[in-house]
PDB file of C-alpha atoms in Angstrom:
ATOM      1  CA  UNK A   1       0.000   0.000   0.000  1.00 52.00           C
ATOM      2  CA  UNK A   2       1.362   3.391  -1.012  1.00 73.00           C
ATOM      3  CA  UNK A   3       1.593   6.130   1.599  1.00 82.00           C
ATOM      4  CA  UNK A   4      -0.642   9.165   1.220  1.00 88.00           C
ATOM      5  CA  UNK A   5       0.836  12.222  -0.508  1.00 91.00           C
ATOM      6  CA  UNK A   6      -0.315  15.749   0.279  1.00 91.00           C
ATOM      7  CA  UNK A   7       0.824  19.253  -0.595  1.00 90.00           C
ATOM      8  CA  UNK A   8       2.636  21.572   1.798  1.00 87.00           C
ATOM      9  CA  UNK A   9      -0.518  23.701   1.818  1.00 87.00           C
ATOM     10  CA  UNK A  10      -2.565  20.734   3.104  1.00 91.00           C
ATOM     11  CA  UNK A  11       0.179  19.906   5.607  1.00 88.00           C
ATOM     12  CA  UNK A  12       0.023  23.436   7.030  1.00 87.00           C
ATOM     13  CA  UNK A  13      -3.736  22.965   7.485  1.00 89.00           C
ATOM     14  CA  UNK A  14      -3.149  19.734   9.422  1.00 89.00           C
ATOM     15  CA  UNK A  15      -0.577  21.474  11.624  1.00 88.00           C
ATOM     16  CA  UNK A  16      -3.027  24.316  12.255  1.00 88.00           C
ATOM     17  CA  UNK A  17      -5.727  21.810  13.280  1.00 90.00           C
ATOM     18  CA  UNK A  18      -3.299  19.962  15.607  1.00 88.00           C
ATOM     19  CA  UNK A  19      -3.463  16.866  13.370  1.00 89.00           C
ATOM     20  CA  UNK A  20       0.103  16.972  12.058  1.00 89.00           C
ATOM     21  CA  UNK A  21       1.501  13.575  11.036  1.00 90.00           C
ATOM     22  CA  UNK A  22       4.442  12.470  13.199  1.00 88.00           C
ATOM     23  CA  UNK A  23       6.673  11.606  10.231  1.00 88.00           C
ATOM     24  CA  UNK A  24       6.759  12.701   6.605  1.00 89.00           C
ATOM     25  CA  UNK A  25       9.077  12.101   3.690  1.00 88.00           C
ATOM     26  CA  UNK A  26      10.298  14.968   1.527  1.00 85.00           C
ATOM     27  CA  UNK A  27      12.741  14.288  -1.324  1.00 84.00           C
ATOM     28  CA  UNK A  28      13.811  10.964   0.268  1.00 84.00           C
ATOM     29  CA  UNK A  29      14.491  12.635   3.622  1.00 83.00           C
ATOM     30  CA  UNK A  30      12.471  11.468   6.630  1.00 84.00           C
ATOM     31  CA  UNK A  31      11.385  14.341   8.844  1.00 86.00           C
ATOM     32  CA  UNK A  32       9.874  14.212  12.338  1.00 86.00           C
ATOM     33  CA  UNK A  33       7.366  16.732  13.649  1.00 87.00           C
ATOM     34  CA  UNK A  34       8.720  19.132  16.284  1.00 83.00           C
ATOM     35  CA  UNK A  35       5.762  20.347  18.347  1.00 83.00           C
ATOM     36  CA  UNK A  36       7.655  23.287  19.850  1.00 82.00           C
ATOM     37  CA  UNK A  37       8.670  24.733  16.485  1.00 80.00           C
ATOM     38  CA  UNK A  38       5.501  23.425  14.776  1.00 81.00           C
ATOM     39  CA  UNK A  39       7.673  22.326  11.895  1.00 83.00           C
ATOM     40  CA  UNK A  40       9.357  19.193  10.570  1.00 84.00           C
ATOM     41  CA  UNK A  41      12.961  18.584  11.514  1.00 83.00           C
ATOM     42  CA  UNK A  42      15.498  16.388   9.768  1.00 75.00           C
ATOM     43  CA  UNK A  43      18.577  14.845  11.260  1.00 62.00           C
ATOM     44  CA  UNK A  44      20.548  15.947   8.224  1.00 57.00           C
ATOM     45  CA  UNK A  45      20.263  19.705   7.879  1.00 52.00           C
ATOM     46  CA  UNK A  46      19.159  21.354   4.647  1.00 50.00           C
ATOM     47  CA  UNK A  47      21.718  24.068   5.277  1.00 50.00           C
ATOM     48  CA  UNK A  48      23.575  25.580   8.209  1.00 47.00           C
ATOM     49  CA  UNK A  49      20.895  28.217   8.931  1.00 47.00           C
ATOM     50  CA  UNK A  50      17.994  25.888   9.575  1.00 53.00           C
ATOM     51  CA  UNK A  51      17.036  22.264   9.518  1.00 64.00           C
ATOM     52  CA  UNK A  52      13.286  22.857   9.449  1.00 72.00           C
ATOM     53  CA  UNK A  53      11.262  21.945   6.358  1.00 77.00           C
ATOM     54  CA  UNK A  54       8.667  24.720   6.242  1.00 77.00           C
ATOM     55  CA  UNK A  55      11.205  27.466   6.942  1.00 72.00           C
ATOM     56  CA  UNK A  56      13.320  26.044   4.126  1.00 70.00           C
ATOM     57  CA  UNK A  57      10.458  25.791   1.615  1.00 74.00           C
ATOM     58  CA  UNK A  58       8.953  29.224   2.209  1.00 68.00           C
ATOM     59  CA  UNK A  59      12.032  30.731   0.560  1.00 70.00           C
ATOM     60  CA  UNK A  60      10.881  29.384  -2.818  1.00 73.00           C
ATOM     61  CA  UNK A  61       7.953  30.445  -4.984  1.00 68.00           C
ATOM     62  CA  UNK A  62       5.405  27.697  -5.516  1.00 72.00           C
ATOM     63  CA  UNK A  63       6.500  25.766  -2.446  1.00 79.00           C
ATOM     64  CA  UNK A  64       2.898  25.321  -1.277  1.00 82.00           C
ATOM     65  CA  UNK A  65       2.283  22.907  -4.166  1.00 85.00           C
ATOM     66  CA  UNK A  66       5.274  20.744  -3.233  1.00 85.00           C
ATOM     67  CA  UNK A  67       4.246  17.173  -2.383  1.00 89.00           C
ATOM     68  CA  UNK A  68       5.258  15.338   0.782  1.00 88.00           C
ATOM     69  CA  UNK A  69       4.549  11.734   1.732  1.00 89.00           C
ATOM     70  CA  UNK A  70       2.881  10.934   5.064  1.00 88.00           C
ATOM     71  CA  UNK A  71       4.612   7.984   6.697  1.00 86.00           C
ATOM     72  CA  UNK A  72       2.550   5.552   8.794  1.00 81.00           C
ATOM     73  CA  UNK A  73       2.581   5.825  12.571  1.00 75.00           C
ATOM     74  CA  UNK A  74       4.778   3.285  14.298  1.00 66.00           C
ATOM     75  CA  UNK A  75       1.979   1.734  16.363  1.00 60.00           C
ATOM     76  CA  UNK A  76      -0.365   1.523  13.407  1.00 53.00           C
ATOM     77  CA  UNK A  77      -0.522  -2.268  13.326  1.00 65.00           C
ATOM     78  CA  UNK A  78      -3.289  -4.539  14.513  1.00 69.00           C
ATOM     79  CA  UNK A  79      -2.545  -7.211  17.046  1.00 74.00           C
ATOM     80  CA  UNK A  80      -4.290 -10.533  16.497  1.00 75.00           C
ATOM     81  CA  UNK A  81      -6.072 -11.553  19.682  1.00 77.00           C
ATOM     82  CA  UNK A  82      -7.814 -14.866  20.125  1.00 80.00           C
ATOM     83  CA  UNK A  83     -11.137 -15.042  21.923  1.00 81.00           C
ATOM     84  CA  UNK A  84     -10.891 -15.734  25.611  1.00 75.00           C
ATOM     85  CA  UNK A  85     -12.306 -18.950  27.044  1.00 79.00           C
ATOM     86  CA  UNK A  86     -12.514 -19.418  30.813  1.00 77.00           C
ATOM     87  CA  UNK A  87     -12.415 -23.049  31.836  1.00 76.00           C
ATOM     88  CA  UNK A  88     -12.646 -24.442  35.328  1.00 73.00           C
ATOM     89  CA  UNK A  89      -9.376 -25.845  36.557  1.00 72.00           C
ATOM     90  CA  UNK A  90      -8.113 -27.499  39.714  1.00 62.00           C
ATOM     91  CA  UNK A  91      -7.635 -24.167  41.496  1.00 69.00           C
ATOM     92  CA  UNK A  92     -10.827 -22.251  40.864  1.00 77.00           C
ATOM     93  CA  UNK A  93     -14.122 -22.056  39.060  1.00 81.00           C
ATOM     94  CA  UNK A  94     -15.020 -18.917  37.066  1.00 80.00           C
ATOM     95  CA  UNK A  95     -17.528 -16.693  38.811  1.00 85.00           C
ATOM     96  CA  UNK A  96     -20.490 -15.023  37.155  1.00 86.00           C
ATOM     97  CA  UNK A  97     -18.472 -11.781  37.025  1.00 87.00           C
ATOM     98  CA  UNK A  98     -15.612 -13.599  35.285  1.00 84.00           C
ATOM     99  CA  UNK A  99     -18.031 -14.982  32.708  1.00 86.00           C
ATOM    100  CA  UNK A 100     -19.469 -11.498  32.076  1.00 89.00           C
ATOM    101  CA  UNK A 101     -15.960 -10.073  31.575  1.00 88.00           C
ATOM    102  CA  UNK A 102     -15.159 -12.912  29.173  1.00 88.00           C
ATOM    103  CA  UNK A 103     -18.323 -12.171  27.204  1.00 90.00           C
ATOM    104  CA  UNK A 104     -17.455  -8.476  26.884  1.00 91.00           C
ATOM    105  CA  UNK A 105     -13.817  -9.132  25.990  1.00 90.00           C
ATOM    106  CA  UNK A 106     -14.880 -11.535  23.259  1.00 90.00           C
ATOM    107  CA  UNK A 107     -17.289  -8.907  21.881  1.00 92.00           C
ATOM    108  CA  UNK A 108     -14.437  -6.374  21.722  1.00 90.00           C
ATOM    109  CA  UNK A 109     -12.173  -8.933  20.005  1.00 89.00           C
ATOM    110  CA  UNK A 110     -14.869  -9.698  17.408  1.00 90.00           C
ATOM    111  CA  UNK A 111     -15.368  -5.968  16.767  1.00 90.00           C
ATOM    112  CA  UNK A 112     -11.616  -5.493  16.307  1.00 87.00           C
ATOM    113  CA  UNK A 113     -11.463  -8.331  13.772  1.00 87.00           C
ATOM    114  CA  UNK A 114     -14.468  -6.870  11.934  1.00 89.00           C
ATOM    115  CA  UNK A 115     -12.905  -3.381  11.794  1.00 87.00           C
ATOM    116  CA  UNK A 116      -9.556  -4.780  10.683  1.00 84.00           C
ATOM    117  CA  UNK A 117     -11.261  -6.703   7.875  1.00 85.00           C
ATOM    118  CA  UNK A 118     -13.220  -3.631   6.766  1.00 87.00           C
ATOM    119  CA  UNK A 119     -10.096  -1.450   6.700  1.00 81.00           C
ATOM    120  CA  UNK A 120      -8.162  -4.031   4.693  1.00 79.00           C
ATOM    121  CA  UNK A 121     -11.009  -4.271   2.157  1.00 82.00           C
ATOM    122  CA  UNK A 122     -11.195  -0.461   1.952  1.00 75.00           C
ATOM    123  CA  UNK A 123      -7.504  -0.199   1.082  1.00 63.00           C
ATOM    124  CA  UNK A 124      -7.884  -2.676  -1.779  1.00 61.00           C
TER     125      UNK A 124
END
């Protein structure tokens, strides 16, 4: 799946709305969002004056139409969870409260699997 590409103009709107992506890619350079500066910072500087993306781009005409790639968040993966099944053992027997918790956990697990399936189908 290809990452989403947006213009600098759209990126500024996301920053303004406090929805800035954590990482973006600009000309094969990965930049991380710096909340204090409200700009994207690279480990390798563009020049000695600044290492911030937006400050760098605003020096050029037409920079608002420049495309950047939004990189996925690091914790953006689904974890497969099997349904929970309480069984009596030698030590204890599940209480009614335990059975109710199991029922609710299994409902959440089923909903997660359903949402995961829907998102995968949407991307295709």
